[in-house]
Amino acid sequence: MTLNNILKSILFSTSVFSIASSLPLDDFSDIQGPYCETIGCCQSRQDGCSFPVLGTLCYCDEFCTNMEVEDCCPDFYPVCRHINITTTIRPFITTRRPPPPPAPSTSCLYNGRALFFKQKVKDNCNLCECTEVNGKLELLCETNVCLMDRNIIESVNLEQDMLGWRATNYSEFWGRTLDEGVRYRLGTLIPQSFVMRMNPVRRIYDIHSLPRNFDSEEIWPRYISGIQDQGWCGASWAISTAAVASDRYAIVSRGLEEVKLSAQNLLSCDTMGQQSCEGGHLDRAWSFIKKFGLVDEECFPYVAGNEPCTIRRSGKLIESGCKPPRFSERTRRYTVGPAYRLGNETDIMYEITKSGPVQATMKVHHDFYSYEGGIYRHSDLNYGQKTGYLSVRIVGWGEEYTSRGIQKYWKVANSWGTQWGENGYFRIVKGTNECEIESFVLGTWPHVDRKILLAHGRRNSNRI
Ligand SMILES: *[C@@H]1O[C@H](CO)[C@@H](O)[C@H](O)[C@H]1NC(C)=O
Ligand SMILES: *[C@@H]1O[C@H](CO)[C@@H](O)[C@H](O)[C@H]1NC(C)=O
Ligand SMILES: *[C@@H]1O[C@H](CO)[C@@H](O)[C@H](O)[C@H]1NC(C)=O
């Protein structure tokens, strides 16, 4: 290159468009050089078959003539097409090539992202793979119904005023299937039919004396169990049973026997006809406590798994390796009387005011997992059909003024951690057996140690 040519090149590269397009043709011969001659001529489109020139790239592939504006290197025609340059040269415009179109035959698209052959990606609870179908690559996904569903969340929130509750996306549940939810977030087996025929106890009280709002946690602060998280273990049967028994021990003993009873004790040791993390029967759980009693949580902590029964199945507390309880009179495990069934809405209310929270079993539909707050009622939009049973603890009730009028609700403790719902609780329509929640409600009577009441009772008698 001459000095003049070099200067021109620099000039071109600073404002290539304006200068190049207005240059007389013959000046273009100045930037001729061994481009295609150096790198060779390429077939069809090959973006790598290029040479840096004028601050951009020129190409020596056949595609360089296919564009509205050519981007061939100056010596493309003489070298690659053997055509006399002075008659065919056209202005060399430094237009960038459009990006290559996605080639469906070499990749799959997922959310605008290209996946290569055999690449896998998780779409919520479904695994997808870029697979060859009839000679083309296609993204094939599993078709599980997912626990968290964008459509459920959106449609519930659209109908929020009508339904009375809101839905949200729980990251703990995202990526799981509805089947996993039913299997490991519920865990209450339907009672055997003879248990379902068990007659409710009869209660005598004045219906009008029942308050319109009641919250065990306000009446008996400190005595009511907090919210637990069962984890991915179908243990609601064990957790709700141990919690109701604990609450009642504290309430009936007026705080003298405030104890957190071990749900793991049930999960691991109550194995006859029970399925540990795969679910259990409530009637069997209560019979177990009646017969063998439970140790406290500290003695056998919850691990959300099918842990073997590492404590002795029966015997005194200390013999099982538990710490001595607050009062030395308590030597035996915590047992209860037979569980009894409550027959209707007002009986349940009366029972809670007298003895504390009760155990209830509800049918769980797909929309319930996304509950964020408000008064739940099953939305009956067409979702995943798989349902299961969850046992919970009814701790109180109330009324709320809504666009539909006055709405009565139960306040219920769930066992999905405090991040879920209203700090671990949910409210549900009351008085209409919503999700069967009023059809199998149980209470029990704790065997508070009489000697403890006699020896220590007096100074606590004004607590309630
Ligand atoms: C190519 O062009 C030159 C003039 O620049 C001319 O003398 C020559 O004959 C041409 N050759 C062919 C093969 O057309
Ligand atoms: C739900 O949460 C997960 C994890 O936090 C997130 O990846 C997902 O995109 C969310 N889904 C929706 C529908 O918001
Ligand atoms: C519930 O049953 C009791 C008897 O156990 C009865 O006195 C009461 O009226 C019933 N309540 C309702 C709402 O039917």
Coordinates of C-alpha atoms and ligand atoms in Angstrom, one line a residue:
M1 CA 0.0 0.0 0.0
T2 CA 1.1 3.5 -0.7
L3 CA 1.1 6.2 1.9
N4 CA -1.9 7.8 0.2
N5 CA -3.8 4.5 0.5
I6 CA -3.0 4.1 4.1
L7 CA -4.3 7.6 4.8
K8 CA -7.5 6.8 2.9
S9 CA -8.0 3.7 4.9
I10 CA -7.8 5.6 8.2
L11 CA -10.2 8.2 6.8
F12 CA -12.6 5.4 5.7
S13 CA -12.6 3.7 9.0
T14 CA -13.6 6.8 10.9
S15 CA -16.8 7.6 8.9
V16 CA -17.1 4.7 6.6
F17 CA -20.8 5.1 5.6
S18 CA -20.8 8.7 4.4
I19 CA -17.5 8.5 2.6
A20 CA -17.7 5.1 1.1
S21 CA -21.1 5.7 -0.4
S22 CA -20.1 9.0 -2.0
L23 CA -16.8 7.9 -3.3
P24 CA -16.3 7.6 -7.0
L25 CA -16.0 4.0 -8.1
D26 CA -12.4 4.1 -9.2
D27 CA -11.2 5.2 -5.8
F28 CA -12.4 1.9 -4.5
S29 CA -9.7 0.1 -6.4
D30 CA -7.4 1.7 -3.8
I31 CA -8.6 -0.5 -1.0
Q32 CA -8.1 -3.6 -3.1
G33 CA -5.8 -6.0 -1.6
P34 CA -5.3 -9.7 -1.1
Y35 CA -8.4 -10.5 0.9
C36 CA -10.2 -13.4 -0.7
E37 CA -6.9 -14.2 -2.3
T38 CA -5.6 -14.8 1.3
I39 CA -8.4 -16.5 3.0
G40 CA -9.9 -18.3 0.1
C41 CA -13.5 -18.4 -1.3
C42 CA -16.2 -20.1 0.8
Q43 CA -19.4 -21.8 -0.2
S44 CA -22.9 -20.6 1.0
R45 CA -23.0 -18.6 4.2
Q46 CA -19.9 -18.8 6.4
D47 CA -19.6 -15.8 8.8
G48 CA -16.1 -16.9 9.7
C49 CA -15.0 -16.5 6.1
S50 CA -14.2 -12.8 6.5
F51 CA -11.5 -10.2 6.7
P52 CA -11.2 -7.0 8.7
V53 CA -11.3 -4.0 6.5
L54 CA -12.3 -0.3 7.1
G55 CA -13.1 -1.1 10.7
T56 CA -15.6 -3.8 9.9
L57 CA -15.6 -7.1 8.1
C58 CA -15.8 -8.0 4.4
Y59 CA -16.7 -11.5 3.4
C60 CA -15.6 -14.0 0.8
D61 CA -18.5 -16.4 1.0
E62 CA -21.2 -16.7 -1.6
F63 CA -23.7 -15.1 0.8
C64 CA -22.0 -11.7 0.4
T65 CA -23.9 -11.2 -2.9
N66 CA -27.2 -12.3 -1.5
M67 CA -27.9 -9.2 0.5
E68 CA -29.5 -5.9 -0.5
V69 CA -26.2 -4.3 0.3
E70 CA -23.2 -6.4 -0.6
D71 CA -20.5 -7.0 2.0
C72 CA -18.1 -8.8 -0.3
C73 CA -14.4 -8.1 0.0
P74 CA -13.1 -5.9 -2.8
D75 CA -11.3 -8.7 -4.5
F76 CA -14.2 -11.1 -4.2
Y77 CA -15.3 -10.9 -7.9
P78 CA -12.0 -11.2 -9.6
V79 CA -10.7 -13.9 -7.2
C80 CA -13.9 -15.9 -6.5
R81 CA -16.0 -15.3 -9.6
H82 CA -13.2 -14.5 -12.1
I83 CA -15.0 -11.4 -13.4
N84 CA -13.1 -8.3 -14.6
I85 CA -13.1 -6.0 -11.6
T86 CA -13.4 -2.6 -13.3
T87 CA -16.8 -3.4 -14.9
T88 CA -18.4 -5.1 -11.9
I89 CA -17.0 -3.4 -8.8
R90 CA -19.7 -2.0 -6.6
P91 CA -19.4 0.2 -3.6
F92 CA -18.3 -1.7 -0.6
I93 CA -20.7 -0.7 2.2
T94 CA -19.9 -1.7 5.7
T95 CA -23.3 -2.9 6.7
R96 CA -23.4 -5.5 9.5
R97 CA -24.9 -8.8 8.6
P98 CA -28.3 -9.5 10.2
P99 CA -27.9 -12.1 12.9
P100 CA -28.4 -15.6 11.5
P101 CA -32.0 -16.8 11.9
P102 CA -32.5 -19.5 14.6
A103 CA -31.9 -22.8 12.9
P104 CA -34.6 -25.1 14.2
S105 CA -32.8 -28.1 13.0
T106 CA -29.8 -27.5 15.3
S107 CA -31.4 -26.2 18.5
C108 CA -34.6 -26.0 20.6
L109 CA -36.0 -22.8 22.0
Y110 CA -37.0 -22.4 25.6
N111 CA -38.1 -18.9 26.8
G112 CA -36.1 -17.4 23.9
R113 CA -33.0 -19.4 24.9
A114 CA -31.5 -21.9 22.5
L115 CA -30.9 -25.4 23.8
F116 CA -28.6 -27.8 22.1
F117 CA -29.4 -31.4 21.3
K118 CA -29.9 -33.5 24.5
Q119 CA -29.8 -30.4 26.7
K120 CA -32.3 -30.6 29.6
V121 CA -34.1 -27.8 31.4
K122 CA -36.6 -27.8 34.3
D123 CA -39.9 -26.1 33.6
N124 CA -41.5 -25.7 37.0
C125 CA -42.1 -29.4 38.0
N126 CA -41.4 -30.8 34.6
L127 CA -38.1 -31.9 33.1
C128 CA -37.8 -31.0 29.4
E129 CA -35.2 -32.3 26.9
C130 CA -34.2 -31.1 23.4
T131 CA -34.9 -34.2 21.5
E132 CA -35.0 -35.2 17.8
V133 CA -38.5 -35.8 16.5
N134 CA -39.0 -36.8 12.8
G135 CA -35.6 -35.4 11.9
K136 CA -36.2 -32.1 13.7
L137 CA -35.1 -31.0 17.2
E138 CA -38.1 -30.4 19.5
L139 CA -38.4 -29.6 23.2
L140 CA -40.3 -32.5 24.9
C141 CA -41.5 -32.0 28.5
E142 CA -43.0 -34.2 31.2
T143 CA -46.6 -33.5 31.7
N144 CA -47.0 -33.6 35.5
V145 CA -49.5 -31.3 37.2
C146 CA -47.4 -28.9 39.2
L147 CA -48.1 -28.0 42.8
M148 CA -47.7 -24.3 42.1
D149 CA -49.6 -23.3 39.0
R150 CA -49.4 -19.8 37.4
N151 CA -53.0 -20.1 36.2
I152 CA -54.3 -20.9 39.7
I153 CA -52.5 -18.0 41.2
E154 CA -53.7 -15.6 38.5
S155 CA -57.3 -16.7 38.4
V156 CA -57.7 -16.8 42.2
N157 CA -56.3 -13.3 42.4
L158 CA -58.5 -12.1 39.6
E159 CA -61.6 -13.4 41.5
Q160 CA -60.2 -12.3 44.9
D161 CA -63.2 -10.2 45.8
M162 CA -65.6 -13.0 45.0
L163 CA -63.6 -15.7 46.6
G164 CA -62.5 -13.8 49.6
W165 CA -58.8 -14.9 49.6
R166 CA -55.5 -14.3 47.8
A167 CA -53.0 -16.7 46.3
T168 CA -49.3 -16.6 46.0
N169 CA -46.3 -18.5 44.7
Y170 CA -44.4 -20.3 47.4
S171 CA -40.8 -21.0 46.3
E172 CA -40.7 -23.9 48.6
F173 CA -43.5 -25.5 46.6
W174 CA -42.4 -24.3 43.1
G175 CA -40.9 -27.2 41.1
R176 CA -42.8 -29.8 42.9
T177 CA -45.6 -31.9 41.5
L178 CA -49.2 -32.0 42.8
D179 CA -48.6 -35.6 43.6
E180 CA -45.7 -34.8 45.8
G181 CA -47.8 -32.2 47.6
V182 CA -50.6 -34.7 48.2
R183 CA -48.1 -37.3 49.4
Y184 CA -45.7 -35.3 51.5
R185 CA -47.5 -32.1 52.6
L186 CA -50.7 -33.7 53.9
G187 CA -50.5 -37.2 55.4
T188 CA -53.8 -37.9 57.0
L189 CA -55.4 -41.2 56.1
I190 CA -59.2 -41.3 55.9
P191 CA -60.5 -42.8 59.1
Q192 CA -61.8 -46.3 58.8
S193 CA -65.6 -46.3 58.4
F194 CA -66.3 -47.6 61.9
V195 CA -64.5 -44.6 63.2
M196 CA -66.5 -42.3 61.0
R197 CA -69.7 -43.7 62.4
M198 CA -68.5 -42.9 65.9
N199 CA -71.2 -40.8 67.6
P200 CA -70.4 -37.3 68.6
V201 CA -70.5 -36.4 72.2
R202 CA -73.6 -34.5 73.3
R203 CA -73.0 -31.0 74.7
I204 CA -75.3 -28.9 76.8
Y205 CA -74.8 -25.2 76.7
D206 CA -76.5 -22.0 75.7
I207 CA -75.8 -21.2 72.1
H208 CA -76.3 -17.5 72.7
S209 CA -73.5 -17.5 75.3
L210 CA -70.9 -18.4 72.6
P211 CA -68.8 -15.4 71.6
R212 CA -68.7 -14.2 68.0
N213 CA -64.9 -14.0 68.0
F214 CA -62.6 -16.3 69.9
D215 CA -58.9 -16.9 69.7
S216 CA -57.2 -19.5 72.0
E217 CA -53.9 -17.6 71.6
E218 CA -55.4 -14.5 73.2
I219 CA -57.2 -16.3 75.9
W220 CA -54.3 -18.6 76.8
P221 CA -51.1 -16.9 75.6
R222 CA -48.1 -19.2 76.2
Y223 CA -50.2 -22.4 76.4
I224 CA -50.9 -22.8 72.7
S225 CA -48.4 -24.6 70.5
G226 CA -46.8 -22.5 67.7
I227 CA -46.7 -23.3 64.0
Q228 CA -44.6 -26.3 62.9
D229 CA -43.2 -27.2 59.5
Q230 CA -43.7 -30.8 58.6
G231 CA -41.3 -30.5 55.7
W232 CA -41.6 -33.1 52.9
C233 CA -43.1 -35.7 55.2
G234 CA -46.8 -36.5 55.4
A235 CA -46.9 -36.0 59.1
S236 CA -49.9 -33.8 59.7
W237 CA -51.5 -36.7 61.5
A238 CA -48.7 -36.8 64.1
I239 CA -48.1 -33.0 64.4
S240 CA -51.8 -32.0 64.8
T241 CA -52.3 -34.8 67.4
A242 CA -49.3 -33.9 69.5
A243 CA -50.1 -30.2 69.3
V244 CA -53.7 -30.6 70.4
A245 CA -52.6 -32.8 73.3
S246 CA -49.9 -30.3 74.3
D247 CA -52.3 -27.4 74.2
R248 CA -54.8 -29.2 76.4
Y249 CA -52.2 -30.3 78.9
A250 CA -51.2 -26.7 79.4
I251 CA -54.8 -25.3 79.5
V252 CA -56.3 -28.0 81.8
S253 CA -53.3 -27.9 84.1
R254 CA -53.4 -24.1 84.0
G255 CA -49.8 -23.9 82.9
L256 CA -48.4 -26.4 85.5
E257 CA -47.9 -29.0 82.8
E258 CA -46.9 -26.8 79.9
V259 CA -45.3 -29.3 77.6
K260 CA -44.5 -29.6 73.9
L261 CA -45.2 -33.2 73.1
S262 CA -43.2 -35.1 70.5
A263 CA -44.7 -35.6 67.1
Q264 CA -41.7 -37.7 66.1
N265 CA -42.6 -40.1 68.9
L266 CA -45.8 -40.8 67.0
L267 CA -44.2 -40.8 63.6
S268 CA -41.5 -43.2 64.5
C269 CA -43.1 -45.4 67.2
D270 CA -46.8 -45.6 66.3
T271 CA -46.2 -47.9 63.3
M272 CA -49.1 -50.4 63.6
G273 CA -51.3 -49.7 60.6
Q274 CA -49.6 -46.3 60.2
Q275 CA -47.3 -45.1 57.4
S276 CA -45.1 -42.6 59.1
C277 CA -44.2 -39.9 56.5
E278 CA -46.7 -41.5 54.1
G279 CA -49.6 -40.7 56.4
G280 CA -51.4 -42.0 59.4
H281 CA -54.9 -42.5 60.9
L282 CA -55.9 -40.1 63.7
D283 CA -57.9 -42.6 65.6
R284 CA -54.8 -44.9 65.8
A285 CA -52.7 -41.9 66.8
W286 CA -55.0 -41.1 69.7
S287 CA -55.2 -44.7 70.8
F288 CA -51.4 -44.9 70.8
I289 CA -51.2 -41.8 73.1
K290 CA -53.9 -43.2 75.3
K291 CA -52.1 -46.5 75.7
F292 CA -48.3 -45.6 75.7
G293 CA -48.2 -41.8 76.1
L294 CA -45.7 -39.4 74.5
V295 CA -42.4 -38.0 75.5
D296 CA -41.7 -34.3 75.1
E297 CA -40.2 -32.7 71.9
E298 CA -36.8 -32.2 73.5
C299 CA -36.5 -35.8 74.3
F300 CA -37.4 -36.9 70.7
P301 CA -37.2 -34.0 68.4
Y302 CA -38.9 -33.7 65.0
V303 CA -36.8 -34.7 62.0
A304 CA -39.4 -34.9 59.2
G305 CA -38.3 -38.4 58.3
N306 CA -39.0 -42.0 58.8
E307 CA -36.6 -42.2 61.7
P308 CA -36.6 -45.5 63.6
C309 CA -38.1 -45.4 67.1
T310 CA -35.0 -44.6 69.0
I311 CA -36.7 -44.3 72.4
R312 CA -38.3 -47.1 74.3
R313 CA -41.8 -47.5 73.2
S314 CA -43.2 -47.3 76.7
G315 CA -42.0 -46.8 80.3
K316 CA -41.2 -43.8 82.5
L317 CA -39.8 -40.6 81.1
I318 CA -36.4 -40.7 82.7
E319 CA -36.0 -44.4 81.8
S320 CA -36.4 -43.3 78.1
G321 CA -33.5 -40.9 78.5
C322 CA -35.7 -37.8 78.8
K323 CA -34.8 -34.9 81.1
P324 CA -36.8 -34.7 84.3
P325 CA -39.9 -32.6 83.9
R326 CA -40.6 -29.5 85.9
F327 CA -42.4 -31.3 88.7
S328 CA -41.1 -34.6 90.1
E329 CA -44.6 -35.9 90.4
R330 CA -44.6 -36.4 86.6
T331 CA -42.8 -39.6 86.1
R332 CA -44.9 -41.3 83.4
R333 CA -45.3 -40.3 79.8
Y334 CA -48.1 -37.9 78.8
T335 CA -51.2 -39.9 78.1
V336 CA -54.7 -38.8 77.3
G337 CA -58.3 -40.1 77.6
P338 CA -60.1 -41.5 74.6
A339 CA -60.5 -39.0 71.8
Y340 CA -64.1 -37.8 71.2
R341 CA -65.9 -36.4 68.3
L342 CA -67.7 -33.1 68.0
G343 CA -70.9 -33.1 66.0
N344 CA -71.6 -29.6 64.7
E345 CA -70.4 -26.0 64.5
T346 CA -71.6 -24.8 67.9
D347 CA -70.4 -27.9 69.7
I348 CA -66.9 -27.3 68.2
M349 CA -67.0 -23.7 69.4
Y350 CA -68.2 -24.6 72.9
E351 CA -65.4 -27.3 73.1
I352 CA -62.7 -24.8 72.2
T353 CA -63.8 -22.2 74.8
K354 CA -63.8 -24.9 77.5
S355 CA -60.7 -27.0 76.7
G356 CA -58.8 -25.4 73.9
P357 CA -58.0 -26.2 70.3
V358 CA -59.5 -29.2 68.5
Q359 CA -58.2 -31.4 65.7
A360 CA -59.9 -31.2 62.3
T361 CA -59.4 -33.0 59.1
M362 CA -59.9 -31.2 55.8
K363 CA -60.0 -32.2 52.2
V364 CA -57.2 -30.3 50.4
H365 CA -57.7 -29.2 46.8
H366 CA -55.1 -27.9 44.4
D367 CA -55.7 -24.2 45.0
F368 CA -55.2 -24.5 48.8
Y369 CA -51.4 -24.8 48.5
S370 CA -51.2 -21.3 47.1
Y371 CA -53.3 -19.7 49.9
E372 CA -51.7 -16.5 51.0
G373 CA -54.4 -14.9 53.2
G374 CA -58.1 -14.1 53.5
I375 CA -61.0 -16.5 54.2
Y376 CA -60.5 -19.6 52.1
R377 CA -63.2 -21.4 50.2
H378 CA -62.4 -23.9 47.5
S379 CA -62.5 -22.0 44.3
D380 CA -63.7 -24.9 42.1
L381 CA -61.9 -23.6 39.0
N382 CA -60.8 -26.6 37.0
Y383 CA -57.3 -27.5 38.3
G384 CA -55.4 -30.7 39.1
Q385 CA -58.0 -33.1 40.4
K386 CA -55.9 -34.9 42.9
T387 CA -56.9 -34.3 46.5
G388 CA -55.9 -35.6 49.9
Y389 CA -56.6 -35.1 53.6
L390 CA -54.7 -32.8 56.0
S391 CA -55.3 -32.7 59.7
V392 CA -55.0 -29.3 61.4
R393 CA -55.8 -27.5 64.6
I394 CA -58.8 -25.2 64.9
V395 CA -57.7 -22.5 67.4
G396 CA -60.6 -20.0 67.1
W397 CA -63.1 -18.3 65.0
G398 CA -64.4 -14.9 64.0
E399 CA -66.4 -12.8 61.6
E400 CA -65.4 -10.4 59.0
Y401 CA -67.3 -7.8 56.9
T402 CA -66.8 -8.6 53.3
S403 CA -68.3 -7.5 50.0
R404 CA -70.6 -10.5 50.3
G405 CA -71.8 -9.5 53.8
I406 CA -70.7 -11.0 57.1
Q407 CA -68.5 -14.0 56.7
K408 CA -67.9 -16.4 59.5
Y409 CA -64.6 -18.2 59.6
W410 CA -62.5 -20.6 61.6
K411 CA -58.9 -19.7 62.5
V412 CA -56.8 -22.8 61.9
A413 CA -53.2 -23.7 62.5
N414 CA -51.5 -25.5 59.6
S415 CA -48.1 -27.3 59.8
W416 CA -46.4 -25.8 56.7
G417 CA -44.2 -23.3 58.6
T418 CA -44.8 -19.7 59.4
Q419 CA -43.9 -18.5 55.9
W420 CA -47.1 -20.0 54.6
G421 CA -50.5 -18.3 54.8
E422 CA -51.2 -15.9 57.6
N423 CA -48.1 -16.6 59.6
G424 CA -48.7 -20.3 59.3
Y425 CA -52.5 -20.0 60.0
F426 CA -55.3 -19.9 57.6
R427 CA -58.9 -18.8 57.9
I428 CA -61.7 -20.9 56.3
V429 CA -65.4 -20.4 55.8
K430 CA -67.2 -21.6 58.9
G431 CA -70.6 -23.2 59.3
T432 CA -70.9 -24.8 55.9
N433 CA -68.5 -27.7 56.3
E434 CA -66.2 -26.2 53.8
C435 CA -63.7 -28.9 52.5
E436 CA -65.3 -31.2 55.1
I437 CA -63.5 -29.4 57.8
E438 CA -66.4 -29.8 60.2
S439 CA -67.1 -33.4 59.6
F440 CA -64.4 -35.1 61.7
V441 CA -63.4 -32.9 64.6
L442 CA -61.8 -34.4 67.7
G443 CA -61.0 -33.4 71.2
T444 CA -59.4 -35.2 74.1
W445 CA -58.8 -34.9 77.8
P446 CA -55.3 -34.8 79.1
H447 CA -54.2 -36.9 82.1
V448 CA -52.9 -34.0 84.0
D449 CA -51.2 -35.4 87.1
R450 CA -53.6 -34.9 90.1
K451 CA -50.7 -34.8 92.5
I452 CA -49.2 -31.9 90.6
L453 CA -52.5 -30.0 90.8
L454 CA -52.8 -30.6 94.5
A455 CA -49.2 -29.7 95.3
H456 CA -48.7 -26.7 93.1
G457 CA -52.2 -25.7 92.0
R458 CA -53.1 -23.1 94.5
R459 CA -50.7 -20.3 93.5
N460 CA -51.7 -20.8 89.9
S461 CA -55.4 -20.9 90.4
N462 CA -56.0 -17.3 89.6
R463 CA -54.3 -17.5 86.2
I464 CA -57.3 -18.2 84.0
Ligands
LIG1 C1 -10.6 -5.8 -18.3 O1 -10.6 -4.4 -18.3 C2 -9.5 -3.8 -18.9 C3 -9.6 -2.3 -18.7 O2 -9.5 -1.9 -17.4 C4 -9.5 -4.2 -20.4 O3 -8.3 -3.7 -20.9 C5 -9.4 -5.7 -20.5 O4 -9.5 -6.1 -21.8 C6 -10.6 -6.3 -19.8 N1 -10.6 -7.8 -19.8 C7 -11.6 -8.5 -20.0 C8 -11.3 -10.0 -20.0 O5 -12.8 -8.1 -20.2
LIG2 C1 -42.3 -18.9 41.7 O1 -41.1 -18.9 42.4 C2 -40.1 -19.5 41.8 C3 -38.9 -19.6 42.8 O2 -38.8 -18.5 43.6 C4 -39.7 -18.8 40.5 O3 -38.6 -19.5 39.9 C5 -40.9 -18.9 39.6 O4 -40.7 -18.2 38.4 C6 -42.1 -18.3 40.3 N1 -43.3 -18.5 39.5 C7 -44.2 -17.6 39.3 C8 -45.4 -18.0 38.4 O5 -44.2 -16.5 39.8
LIG3 C1 -75.3 -29.0 67.8 O1 -75.6 -30.1 68.6 C2 -76.0 -29.7 69.9 C3 -76.2 -31.0 70.7 O2 -75.0 -31.7 70.8 C4 -77.3 -28.9 69.9 O3 -77.7 -28.5 71.2 C5 -77.1 -27.7 69.0 O4 -78.2 -27.0 68.8 C6 -76.5 -28.1 67.7 N1 -76.1 -26.9 67.0 C7 -76.5 -26.6 65.7 C8 -75.9 -25.3 65.1 O5 -77.2 -27.4 65.1

